[in-house]
Short mmCIF file of C-alpha atoms in Angstrom, two decimals:
data_model
loop_
_atom_site.label_atom_id
_atom_site.label_comp_id
_atom_site.label_asym_id
_atom_site.label_seq_id
_atom_site.Cartn_x
_atom_site.Cartn_y
_atom_site.Cartn_z
CA MET A 229 -22.89 -18.12 3.33
CA PRO A 230 -19.98 -15.95 4.62
CA LYS A 231 -19.72 -12.49 3.09
CA VAL A 232 -17.29 -9.61 3.22
CA LYS A 233 -18.95 -6.77 5.15
CA LEU A 234 -18.29 -3.14 5.88
CA ASP A 235 -17.64 -4.06 9.51
CA HIS A 236 -14.66 -6.20 8.46
CA PHE A 237 -12.94 -3.15 7.01
CA ARG A 238 -13.94 -1.08 10.04
CA ARG A 239 -12.28 -3.60 12.35
CA ALA A 240 -9.21 -3.62 10.14
CA ALA A 241 -8.96 0.18 10.35
CA VAL A 242 -9.43 0.21 14.13
CA ASP A 243 -6.79 -2.47 14.62
CA ILE A 244 -4.23 -0.71 12.41
CA GLY A 245 -4.93 2.66 14.00
CA THR A 246 -4.48 1.19 17.48
CA HIS A 247 -1.70 -1.36 17.06
CA GLY A 248 0.03 -0.42 13.81
CA ASP A 249 0.28 -2.07 10.41
CA ASN A 250 3.35 -4.24 10.99
CA ASP A 251 4.54 -5.55 14.35
CA THR A 252 8.17 -5.77 13.23
CA LEU A 253 8.38 -2.07 12.28
CA PRO A 254 7.85 1.23 14.17
CA PHE A 255 4.41 2.83 14.36
CA ASP A 256 4.07 4.81 11.13
CA ILE A 257 2.42 8.24 10.84
CA ASP A 258 0.04 6.71 8.28
CA ASN A 259 -1.42 4.57 11.06
CA ARG A 260 -2.48 7.75 12.84
CA PHE A 261 -4.09 8.86 9.58
CA ILE A 262 -6.06 5.62 9.42
CA LYS A 263 -7.14 5.92 13.06
CA GLN A 264 -8.53 9.41 12.49
CA ASN A 265 -10.30 8.46 9.24
CA GLU A 266 -11.50 4.94 10.03
CA GLU A 267 -15.04 5.27 8.73
CA VAL A 268 -14.37 6.96 5.40
CA LEU A 269 -11.45 4.63 4.55
CA ALA A 270 -13.47 1.56 5.52
CA ASN A 271 -16.26 2.76 3.23
CA ILE A 272 -13.88 3.31 0.30
CA ALA A 273 -12.54 -0.21 0.80
CA PHE A 274 -15.97 -1.79 1.10
CA GLU A 275 -17.32 -0.04 -1.99
CA PHE A 276 -14.42 -1.34 -4.07
CA CYS A 277 -14.79 -4.84 -2.65
CA ARG A 278 -18.53 -4.82 -3.36
CA GLU A 279 -17.84 -3.96 -7.00
CA LEU A 280 -15.45 -6.91 -7.31
CA ILE A 281 -17.81 -9.35 -5.60
CA GLN A 282 -20.58 -8.44 -8.03
CA GLY A 283 -18.35 -9.58 -10.90
CA SER A 284 -16.55 -12.83 -11.61
CA ALA A 285 -13.41 -14.25 -10.03
CA ALA A 286 -11.56 -13.62 -13.29
CA ASP A 287 -12.66 -9.98 -13.25
CA ALA A 288 -11.52 -9.59 -9.63
CA ARG A 289 -8.17 -11.14 -10.44
CA LYS A 290 -7.72 -8.82 -13.42
CA ALA A 291 -8.74 -5.74 -11.42
CA ILE A 292 -6.21 -6.36 -8.63
CA SER A 293 -3.48 -7.22 -11.13
CA SER A 294 -4.00 -3.91 -12.92
CA LEU A 295 -3.47 -1.77 -9.79
CA ASN A 296 -0.22 -0.13 -8.74
CA ILE A 297 0.04 -1.52 -5.21
CA PHE A 298 3.07 -0.40 -3.23
CA SER A 299 4.79 -2.99 -1.06
CA GLU A 300 8.39 -3.23 0.00
CA ARG A 301 10.46 -6.10 1.36
CA LEU A 302 12.68 -5.01 4.27
CA LEU A 303 15.40 -6.90 6.11
CA ALA A 304 14.78 -7.41 9.84
CA PRO A 305 16.99 -9.13 12.45
CA THR A 306 15.70 -12.27 14.13
CA GLY A 307 17.28 -14.43 16.79
CA PRO A 308 20.90 -14.04 17.90
CA ALA A 309 22.37 -14.03 14.37
CA GLY A 310 19.64 -14.41 11.75
CA PHE A 311 17.57 -12.22 9.45
CA ARG A 312 14.16 -12.43 7.87
CA ILE A 313 12.17 -10.40 5.39
CA THR A 314 9.26 -8.26 6.55
CA THR A 315 6.83 -6.49 4.24
CA LYS A 316 5.71 -2.87 4.33
CA ILE A 317 2.43 -2.31 2.45
CA HIS A 318 0.69 0.87 1.28
CA PRO A 319 -1.59 1.99 4.15
CA PHE A 320 -4.84 1.70 2.23
CA TRP A 321 -4.04 -1.66 0.67
CA ASN A 322 -2.88 -2.96 4.01
CA LEU A 323 -6.27 -1.99 5.45
CA TYR A 324 -8.03 -3.61 2.51
CA PHE A 325 -5.98 -6.82 2.71
CA ASN A 326 -6.59 -7.07 6.47
CA GLY A 327 -10.32 -6.50 5.93
CA LEU A 328 -10.43 -9.53 3.65
CA GLY A 329 -8.45 -11.44 6.27
CA ILE A 330 -10.94 -10.56 9.01
CA ALA A 331 -13.81 -11.83 6.85
CA ILE A 332 -11.86 -15.09 6.41
CA ALA A 333 -11.12 -15.35 10.14
CA GLU A 334 -14.78 -14.85 11.02
CA ALA A 335 -15.77 -17.71 8.72
CA LEU A 336 -12.92 -19.96 9.88
CA GLU A 337 -13.09 -19.56 13.66
CA PRO A 338 -16.23 -21.68 14.33
CA ILE A 339 -14.67 -24.71 12.62
CA ARG A 340 -11.16 -24.49 14.12
CA SER A 341 -9.95 -27.11 16.58
CA ALA A 342 -9.67 -26.04 20.20
CA ARG A 343 -6.22 -27.65 20.18
CA ALA A 344 -4.88 -24.80 18.03
CA HIS A 345 -4.02 -21.98 20.44
CA SER A 346 -2.71 -19.27 18.13
CA TYR A 347 -4.65 -16.21 16.92
CA ARG A 348 -8.12 -17.30 17.94
CA PHE A 349 -10.39 -14.76 16.30
CA ALA A 350 -12.51 -12.63 18.64
CA LEU A 351 -16.00 -12.65 17.13
CA GLN A 352 -16.89 -9.70 19.37
CA GLY A 353 -15.01 -6.90 21.10
CA ASP A 354 -12.36 -4.40 20.07
CA GLY A 355 -9.33 -6.61 19.50
CA LEU A 356 -9.04 -9.04 16.60
CA PHE A 357 -7.77 -11.98 18.65
CA VAL A 358 -8.68 -13.52 21.99
CA LYS A 359 -6.07 -12.48 24.57
CA ASP A 360 -6.21 -15.78 26.44
CA ALA A 361 -5.12 -17.64 23.30
CA SER A 362 -1.41 -17.34 24.01
CA TRP A 363 1.84 -19.23 23.76
CA ARG A 364 1.76 -19.68 27.53
CA ALA A 365 -1.74 -21.18 27.40
CA PHE A 366 -0.47 -23.55 24.68
CA ARG A 367 2.41 -24.72 26.89
CA GLU A 368 0.20 -25.07 29.95
CA ALA A 369 -2.28 -27.21 27.98
CA THR A 370 0.53 -29.57 26.90
CA VAL A 371 1.67 -29.83 30.53
CA ALA A 372 -1.84 -30.73 31.69
CA GLU A 373 -2.13 -33.46 29.07
CA CYS A 374 1.31 -34.86 29.92
CA ILE A 375 0.39 -35.10 33.58
CA ALA A 376 -2.79 -36.97 32.65
CA GLN A 377 -0.80 -39.64 30.77
CA ARG A 378 0.76 -42.71 32.33
CA GLU A 379 4.41 -42.61 33.27
CA GLY A 380 6.71 -43.22 30.30
CA ALA A 381 4.73 -41.23 27.75
CA ILE A 382 6.78 -39.70 24.92
CA VAL A 383 6.40 -36.10 23.78
CA VAL A 384 7.34 -34.89 20.30
CA GLN A 385 8.22 -31.22 20.00
CA THR A 386 8.72 -29.82 16.49
CA ASP A 387 8.00 -26.95 14.14
CA ILE A 388 7.81 -26.21 10.42
CA SER A 389 10.91 -25.22 8.51
CA SER A 390 10.68 -21.61 7.16
CA PHE A 391 6.91 -21.79 7.36
CA TYR A 392 5.81 -18.36 6.08
CA GLU A 393 8.24 -18.49 3.17
CA HIS A 394 6.81 -21.76 1.84
CA VAL A 395 3.04 -21.24 2.12
CA SER A 396 1.45 -21.99 -1.26
CA HIS A 397 -0.86 -19.31 -2.63
CA HIS A 398 -2.81 -21.96 -4.55
CA ARG A 399 -3.52 -23.89 -1.33
CA ILE A 400 -4.68 -20.67 0.34
CA GLU A 401 -6.94 -19.89 -2.60
CA ASN A 402 -8.57 -23.33 -2.45
CA SER A 403 -9.12 -23.06 1.29
CA ILE A 404 -10.80 -19.67 0.96
CA ASN A 405 -13.03 -21.04 -1.78
CA ASP A 406 -14.10 -23.82 0.58
CA LEU A 407 -15.00 -21.27 3.26
CA PHE A 408 -16.91 -18.96 0.93
CA GLN A 409 -18.72 -21.84 -0.78
CA GLY A 410 -18.03 -21.10 -4.41
CA ASP A 411 -17.73 -17.31 -4.29
CA GLY A 412 -14.32 -17.16 -5.93
CA THR A 413 -13.94 -13.39 -5.91
CA VAL A 414 -12.53 -13.27 -2.36
CA SER A 415 -9.98 -16.00 -2.98
CA ALA A 416 -9.02 -14.43 -6.32
CA GLN A 417 -8.36 -11.10 -4.62
CA VAL A 418 -6.24 -12.63 -1.87
CA ASP A 419 -4.28 -14.67 -4.40
CA ARG A 420 -3.49 -11.59 -6.49
CA PHE A 421 -2.46 -9.56 -3.43
CA LEU A 422 -0.16 -12.35 -2.26
CA SER A 423 1.38 -12.58 -5.71
CA ARG A 424 2.03 -8.83 -5.76
CA PHE A 425 3.60 -8.89 -2.30
CA ALA A 426 5.76 -11.87 -3.28
CA ALA A 427 7.01 -10.20 -6.50
CA GLY A 428 5.12 -12.66 -8.71
CA ARG A 429 6.07 -15.84 -6.87
CA SER A 430 3.31 -18.31 -6.06
CA PHE A 431 4.36 -18.90 -2.47
CA GLY A 432 5.13 -16.96 0.69
CA LEU A 433 3.16 -14.79 3.13
CA PRO A 434 4.17 -11.18 3.92
CA VAL A 435 5.59 -11.02 7.44
CA GLY A 436 4.28 -8.57 10.03
CA GLY A 437 0.56 -8.06 9.33
CA GLN A 438 -2.66 -9.54 10.65
CA CYS A 439 -4.00 -11.02 7.42
CA SER A 440 -0.92 -13.21 7.05
CA ARG A 441 -1.49 -14.63 10.54
CA ILE A 442 -5.07 -15.46 9.60
CA LEU A 443 -4.05 -17.10 6.31
CA ALA A 444 -1.40 -19.14 8.12
CA GLU A 445 -4.04 -20.44 10.54
CA LEU A 446 -6.35 -21.17 7.61
CA LEU A 447 -3.78 -23.42 5.96
CA LEU A 448 -2.67 -25.15 9.17
CA SER A 449 -6.29 -25.84 10.15
CA LEU A 450 -6.21 -28.44 7.35
CA VAL A 451 -3.23 -30.12 9.01
CA ASP A 452 -5.00 -29.89 12.38
CA GLN A 453 -7.95 -31.77 10.91
CA GLN A 454 -5.74 -34.60 9.68
CA LEU A 455 -4.08 -34.97 13.08
CA THR A 456 -7.48 -35.10 14.77
CA ASP A 457 -8.78 -37.65 12.24
CA ALA A 458 -5.75 -39.83 13.03
CA LYS A 459 -6.75 -39.71 16.73
CA LEU A 460 -3.49 -38.10 17.80
CA MET A 461 -3.10 -36.04 20.96
CA TRP A 462 -1.66 -32.77 19.68
CA ARG A 463 -1.42 -29.08 20.45
CA ARG A 464 -0.27 -26.26 18.19
CA TYR A 465 0.80 -22.61 18.45
CA VAL A 466 1.35 -21.15 14.93
CA ASP A 467 3.90 -23.60 13.48
CA ASP A 468 5.00 -25.13 16.80
CA PHE A 469 3.57 -28.63 17.32
CA VAL A 470 3.54 -30.85 20.40
CA LEU A 471 2.44 -34.49 20.02
CA ILE A 472 1.84 -36.56 23.17
CA THR A 473 2.03 -40.34 22.70
CA PRO A 474 2.08 -43.42 24.98
CA THR A 475 5.24 -45.04 23.59
CA GLN A 476 8.35 -44.38 21.52
CA ALA A 477 6.88 -46.35 18.63
CA GLU A 478 3.70 -44.28 18.71
CA ALA A 479 5.79 -41.11 18.80
CA TYR A 480 7.46 -42.05 15.51
CA ARG A 481 4.10 -42.95 14.00
CA ALA A 482 2.59 -39.62 15.07
CA LEU A 483 5.58 -37.72 13.72
CA SER A 484 5.32 -39.50 10.37
CA ILE A 485 1.60 -38.61 10.15
CA LEU A 486 2.42 -34.96 10.80
CA ALA A 487 5.27 -35.01 8.26
CA HIS A 488 3.04 -36.56 5.56
CA SER A 489 0.27 -34.05 6.28
CA LEU A 490 2.64 -31.10 5.95
CA ALA A 491 4.13 -32.54 2.77
CA ASP A 492 0.66 -32.42 1.20
CA TYR A 493 0.97 -28.62 1.38
CA GLY A 494 4.62 -28.33 0.38
CA LEU A 495 5.85 -27.96 3.96
CA THR A 496 8.51 -29.84 5.91
CA LEU A 497 9.47 -30.29 9.55
CA ASN A 498 12.47 -28.48 10.98
CA ARG A 499 14.94 -31.30 11.63
CA THR A 500 17.07 -29.28 14.03
CA LYS A 501 14.07 -28.50 16.25
CA THR A 502 12.41 -31.91 16.21
CA ILE A 503 13.04 -33.71 19.50
CA LEU A 504 11.50 -36.61 21.42
CA LEU A 505 11.36 -36.33 25.20
CA THR A 506 9.97 -38.44 27.99
CA SER A 507 7.00 -36.77 29.63
CA LYS A 508 9.12 -36.13 32.75
CA HIS A 509 11.84 -34.39 30.76
CA TYR A 510 9.26 -32.40 28.81
CA LEU A 511 7.54 -31.26 32.02
CA ASP A 512 10.89 -30.18 33.49
CA TYR A 513 11.72 -28.33 30.25
CA VAL A 514 8.42 -26.44 30.05
CA ARG A 515 8.36 -25.60 33.75
CA THR A 516 11.81 -24.07 33.32
CA GLN A 517 10.52 -22.08 30.36
CA LEU A 518 7.47 -20.86 32.26
CA GLY A 519 9.40 -20.22 35.46
CA THR A 520 8.56 -21.01 39.04
CA ALA A 521 6.12 -19.19 41.27
CA GLY A 522 7.84 -16.47 43.27
CA ASP A 523 10.79 -16.23 40.90
CA GLU A 524 11.37 -12.58 39.91
CA THR A 525 12.18 -13.45 36.30
CA ASN A 526 8.92 -15.37 36.06
CA LYS A 527 7.00 -12.44 37.53
CA LEU A 528 8.53 -10.19 34.88
CA LEU A 529 7.60 -12.58 32.08
CA GLU A 530 4.03 -12.90 33.34
CA ILE A 531 3.35 -9.14 33.45
CA ASP A 532 0.85 -8.09 30.81
CA LEU A 533 2.33 -4.75 29.74
CA HIS A 534 -0.58 -3.86 27.47
CA PHE A 535 -2.07 -0.60 28.71
CA ASP A 536 -5.32 0.78 27.33
CA ALA A 537 -5.27 4.56 27.74
CA TYR A 538 -8.97 4.73 26.81
CA SER A 539 -10.13 2.29 29.48
CA ASP A 540 -12.56 3.53 32.15
CA THR A 541 -9.95 2.53 34.73
CA ALA A 542 -6.92 3.71 32.76
CA GLN A 543 -5.27 5.69 35.57
CA SER A 544 -5.68 3.00 38.23
CA ASP A 545 -4.54 0.33 35.74
CA TYR A 546 -1.42 2.34 34.96
CA GLU A 547 -0.58 2.91 38.63
CA GLU A 548 -1.08 -0.78 39.39
CA LEU A 549 1.24 -1.72 36.53
CA LYS A 550 3.90 0.71 37.79
CA GLN A 551 3.58 -0.77 41.26
CA VAL A 552 4.12 -4.32 39.99
CA VAL A 553 7.16 -3.28 37.95
CA GLY A 554 8.49 -1.24 40.87
CA SER A 555 8.37 -4.30 43.11
CA LEU A 556 10.92 -6.07 40.88
CA ASN A 557 14.66 -5.46 40.73
CA ILE A 558 14.73 -4.94 36.96
CA GLY A 559 18.40 -3.93 36.99
CA ALA A 560 19.39 -7.20 38.63
CA LEU A 561 17.30 -9.15 36.12
CA LEU A 562 19.06 -7.38 33.26
CA ASP A 563 22.46 -8.16 34.79
CA LEU A 564 21.37 -11.78 35.06
CA GLU A 565 20.71 -11.89 31.32
CA LEU A 566 24.16 -10.44 30.64
CA GLN A 567 25.75 -13.31 32.52
CA LYS A 568 24.23 -15.82 30.10
CA ALA A 569 26.09 -16.99 26.98
CA GLN A 570 23.00 -15.93 25.04
CA PRO A 571 20.51 -13.59 26.74
CA ASP A 572 16.87 -14.59 26.61
CA ALA A 573 15.30 -12.35 23.97
CA PHE A 574 11.85 -12.33 25.58
CA SER A 575 13.23 -11.35 28.99
CA VAL A 576 15.25 -8.49 27.49
CA SER A 577 12.22 -7.40 25.46
CA GLN A 578 10.02 -7.45 28.54
CA ILE A 579 12.57 -5.34 30.44
CA SER A 580 12.58 -2.87 27.53
CA ARG A 581 8.79 -2.62 27.68
CA THR A 582 9.01 -1.54 31.33
CA LEU A 583 11.29 1.47 30.70
CA LYS A 584 8.43 3.99 30.63
CA LEU A 585 7.18 2.69 34.00
CA HIS A 586 10.32 3.58 35.99
CA GLU A 587 11.49 6.79 37.59
CA PRO A 588 13.84 8.70 35.24
CA LYS A 589 16.96 7.84 37.27
CA VAL A 590 16.22 4.10 37.09
CA ALA A 591 15.20 4.29 33.42
CA ILE A 592 18.49 5.88 32.32
CA GLN A 593 20.48 3.27 34.25
CA LEU A 594 18.67 0.50 32.41
CA ILE A 595 19.03 2.26 29.06
CA ARG A 596 22.75 2.79 29.67
CA THR A 597 23.14 -0.96 30.19
CA LEU A 598 21.03 -1.83 27.15
CA LEU A 599 22.87 0.56 24.81
CA SER A 600 26.44 0.10 25.97
CA GLN A 601 28.91 -0.97 23.31
CA GLN A 602 29.79 -4.09 25.33
CA ASN A 603 26.17 -5.25 25.64
CA LEU A 604 24.24 -4.07 22.61
CA HIS A 605 25.33 -6.83 20.25
CA ALA A 606 24.31 -9.47 22.80
CA PHE A 607 20.85 -7.86 22.85
CA ARG A 608 20.60 -7.80 19.03
CA ALA A 609 17.58 -10.13 18.95
CA SER A 610 15.63 -7.60 21.05
CA TRP A 611 16.68 -4.50 19.08
CA SER A 612 13.18 -3.51 17.96
CA THR A 613 11.67 -3.74 21.45
CA ILE A 614 14.61 -1.91 23.04
CA MET A 615 14.23 0.93 20.53
CA ARG A 616 10.46 1.06 21.02
CA GLY A 617 10.91 1.33 24.78
CA ILE A 618 13.49 4.08 24.39
CA ALA A 619 11.30 5.98 21.92
CA GLN A 620 8.45 5.92 24.46
CA VAL A 621 10.74 7.38 27.13
CA ARG A 622 12.15 10.02 24.76
CA SER A 623 8.67 11.18 23.75
CA ASP A 624 7.49 11.63 27.37
CA ASP A 625 8.29 15.00 29.00
CA THR A 626 8.24 13.43 32.48
CA PHE A 627 11.65 12.01 31.52
CA ARG A 628 13.06 15.37 30.39
CA ALA A 629 15.77 15.27 33.07
CA ILE A 630 17.47 12.35 31.33
CA PHE A 631 17.04 13.47 27.70
CA THR A 632 20.60 14.81 27.37
CA ASP A 633 22.18 11.59 28.65
CA LEU A 634 19.83 9.49 26.56
CA ASP A 635 20.58 11.45 23.39
CA GLN A 636 24.32 11.00 23.91
CA LEU A 637 23.86 7.24 24.23
CA LEU A 638 21.82 7.14 21.03
CA ASP A 639 24.27 9.31 19.09
CA ALA A 640 27.11 6.90 19.91
CA ILE A 641 25.45 3.86 18.29
CA PRO A 642 26.42 4.55 14.63
CA SER A 643 30.06 4.84 15.72
CA HIS A 644 30.44 1.83 18.01
CA SER A 645 27.83 -0.55 16.52
CA PRO A 646 27.27 0.36 12.84
CA HIS A 647 26.72 -3.32 11.95
CA LEU A 648 23.50 -3.29 13.99
CA LEU A 649 22.12 -0.60 11.68
CA THR A 650 22.53 -2.66 8.51
CA ALA A 651 18.99 -4.06 8.24
CA GLU A 652 16.27 -1.64 7.09
CA ALA A 653 13.99 -2.53 10.01
CA SER A 654 16.80 -1.70 12.46
CA GLN A 655 17.38 1.63 10.71
CA LEU A 656 13.68 2.47 11.01
CA HIS A 657 13.62 1.77 14.74
CA TYR A 658 16.76 3.83 15.29
CA LEU A 659 15.41 6.73 13.23
CA ARG A 660 12.30 6.67 15.39
CA THR A 661 14.40 7.26 18.52
CA ILE A 662 16.47 10.15 17.11
CA ARG A 663 13.63 12.08 15.45
CA PHE A 664 12.92 14.16 18.58
CA THR A 665 15.87 16.55 18.34
CA ARG A 666 18.63 17.36 15.87
CA THR A 667 22.35 16.95 16.50
CA ASP A 668 25.17 17.11 13.97
CA VAL A 669 25.80 13.38 14.41
CA ARG A 670 22.15 12.58 13.67
CA ALA A 671 21.92 14.98 10.75
CA GLN A 672 24.95 13.36 9.13
CA TYR A 673 23.61 9.86 9.75
CA VAL A 674 20.15 10.67 8.32
CA TYR A 675 21.59 12.40 5.25
CA GLY A 676 23.91 9.44 4.63
CA ILE A 677 21.14 6.86 4.97
CA TYR A 678 18.74 8.85 2.80
CA SER A 679 21.34 9.23 0.06
CA SER A 680 22.35 5.56 0.01
CA THR A 681 19.18 3.57 0.65
CA THR A 682 16.83 2.22 -2.01
CA SER A 683 14.01 1.79 0.52
CA GLN A 684 11.06 4.18 0.25
CA THR A 685 10.11 3.35 3.83
CA VAL A 686 13.53 4.33 5.17
CA ARG A 687 13.54 7.50 3.07
CA ARG A 688 10.12 8.39 4.53
CA ALA A 689 11.54 8.00 8.03
CA CYS A 690 14.41 10.34 7.12
CA ILE A 691 11.96 12.96 5.84
CA ASP A 692 10.02 12.56 9.09
CA CYS A 693 13.20 13.38 11.04
CA TRP A 694 13.80 16.52 8.96
CA GLY A 695 10.21 17.62 9.44
CA THR A 696 10.26 17.09 13.21
CA TRP A 697 13.63 18.87 13.50
CA ARG A 698 12.30 21.76 11.37
CA ASP A 699 15.37 21.26 9.20
CA ARG A 700 14.58 23.92 6.61
CA PRO A 701 17.54 23.29 4.25
CA SER A 702 16.61 19.61 3.98
CA PHE A 703 12.94 20.45 3.46
CA THR A 704 13.78 22.97 0.74
CA ARG A 705 16.04 20.48 -0.99
CA GLU A 706 13.36 17.79 -1.04
CA ARG A 707 10.49 20.07 -2.05
CA ASN A 708 12.55 21.07 -5.07
CA LYS A 709 12.66 17.36 -6.02
CA TRP A 710 8.90 16.85 -5.54
CA ASN A 711 8.20 15.53 -9.03
CA SER A 712 10.93 12.90 -8.75
CA LEU A 713 9.78 11.64 -5.33
CA LEU A 714 7.70 8.48 -5.19
CA PRO A 715 4.15 8.75 -3.76
CA ASP A 716 4.95 7.42 -0.29
CA GLU A 717 7.81 9.88 0.05
CA GLN A 718 5.58 12.70 -1.24
CA ARG A 719 2.98 11.96 1.45
CA MET A 720 5.59 12.26 4.18
CA LEU A 721 6.97 15.51 2.73
CA TRP A 722 3.42 16.88 2.48
CA PHE A 723 2.94 15.98 6.14
CA ALA A 724 6.29 17.52 7.15
CA ALA A 725 5.39 20.82 5.44
CA GLU A 726 3.19 21.83 8.38
CA ASN A 727 6.38 22.51 10.39
CA PHE A 728 7.69 25.14 7.96
CA ASP A 729 5.23 28.01 8.35
CA ASP A 730 4.61 30.10 5.22
CA GLU A 731 7.08 28.11 3.14
CA GLY A 732 5.26 24.90 3.97
CA GLN A 733 1.85 26.43 3.23
CA LYS A 734 3.00 27.84 -0.12
CA PHE A 735 4.50 24.49 -1.02
CA ARG A 736 1.21 22.73 -0.31
CA THR A 737 -0.68 25.28 -2.39
CA GLN A 738 1.69 24.75 -5.32
CA VAL A 739 1.41 20.95 -5.41
CA ARG A 740 -2.16 20.45 -4.19
CA ASN A 741 -3.69 20.07 -7.66
CA SER A 742 -1.22 17.28 -8.50
CA LEU A 743 -2.17 15.06 -5.54
CA ALA A 744 -5.26 13.46 -7.07
CA GLN A 745 -3.17 11.97 -9.85
CA ALA A 746 0.09 11.43 -7.93
CA TRP A 747 -1.58 9.54 -5.06
CA GLN A 748 -4.37 7.79 -6.93
CA LEU A 749 -5.04 4.15 -6.13
CA GLY A 750 -6.76 3.28 -9.40
CA ILE A 751 -10.14 2.69 -7.74
CA GLU A 752 -11.39 6.30 -7.68
CA ARG A 753 -15.03 6.86 -8.65
CA PRO A 754 -16.82 10.12 -9.61
CA ASN A 755 -18.36 12.04 -6.72
CA LYS A 756 -16.93 9.59 -4.15
CA PRO A 757 -14.28 10.19 -1.47
CA THR A 758 -10.77 9.25 -2.55
CA PHE A 759 -7.70 8.24 -0.59
CA ALA A 760 -5.73 11.24 -1.93
CA ALA A 761 -8.43 13.76 -1.02
CA VAL A 762 -8.91 12.30 2.47
CA TYR A 763 -5.16 12.33 3.14
CA ALA A 764 -4.70 15.90 1.94
CA ALA A 765 -7.67 17.10 4.00
CA TRP A 766 -6.41 15.28 7.10
CA ASN A 767 -3.05 17.05 6.88
CA ASP A 768 -4.78 20.40 6.45
CA THR A 769 -6.59 20.13 9.79
#
């Protein structure tokens, strides 16, 4: 029977420490804390989970419900004009939630259909998911099956309407119970966490974290099973479905089976994205998406920009990646996107990921194009990746020659494009790029945002800027408000104190005895390590 193990929490800690806690938000300092304290945090999580598993499902539900678990819903841009909600979760509870998710993924993976291409769990190795299980592999598999069909086949392409927002917690709970064969404590915990993250609602998955991806695959595996039982030819990547049928009539039948199956779980098809194509038209469409061999845009899209600095061949891998990027005319590719009525978000994002691989003179030319007042709104859908790429350049001293020009471009954004800084996620990415040095423009922007926002996560990012700038007046002002700060803000101020010499040390001495209570999780046990103690000790080193 599947069980939750210490290794599940270890893998959760390693993943968060390496890749971050939320892929829609900047890398948070708390992720570095998790990376450097993986073992002790995993043990705290496992000990608490073991206590709950030894009790009943009702006891587990009550225990989670009684805890003060911080989570915050933040607005993030998506697509050319839309928004979605992403969820920031307390670092420990995010680790804990992901650890439960990894246990679920391990139990689910052996029974998943090979026709589902998204987030295939890696039973071994460092990463959580198999790298070859990609959107591209999904598209290529549909192409291969289309080619194998007789001429005149019909392809249905569709997806689920607002999928994450409509996932039923009750359905998730039942599915976990099926996996864990009657041990209801795991499903009860997940159900209570989901309820807390959804502000008491009984539906919706938090966007941005790994456990949500796993739970989404868990639910859709039930739909996959029904499609297979109906002998349909299908492929899926997250909530994107492709059905391949011999005739138009069979296409409608297959689509109705999928619609009925989704309806069983409170889900519906997206009418605006449901289309029927002949196999020829579908092949032409996908080949255009994937690009043609030799095409520079396609070469850019195919580059795997993941770089493992801890690999045995790290230096040679990095040089090879730079050589591939250097062989492309990235500036021309960016200009090509600007000529389109709507730039391709993935292409712009991929260009942004290459910024750190160029010579400084080329990098600043690309950044100038990306951040210009005339272009930036058109690139709105790629804001987070653009800002990540710029933050990587700004943090690397090999680009020092362009820092002044880059800082001027960044300082101009609140004046010429303030609407792009409306969403909290956009503010966080921008704050990450301006944290490296103080200017009057930045100081005024940060003070204004801090004073007006209700988001703890944004306020933390402001405190991080003040700490990095060694802005003593701001630090003094906030330390004097210590007792009115919320725990997540206190942790960031505690961290920032290291930049203020004797004043910072005296401040830490004054508040140290209050940390055990102020930062408690509610799961502390006598003579056992605690989150608060581990965090305070980490900052002291």
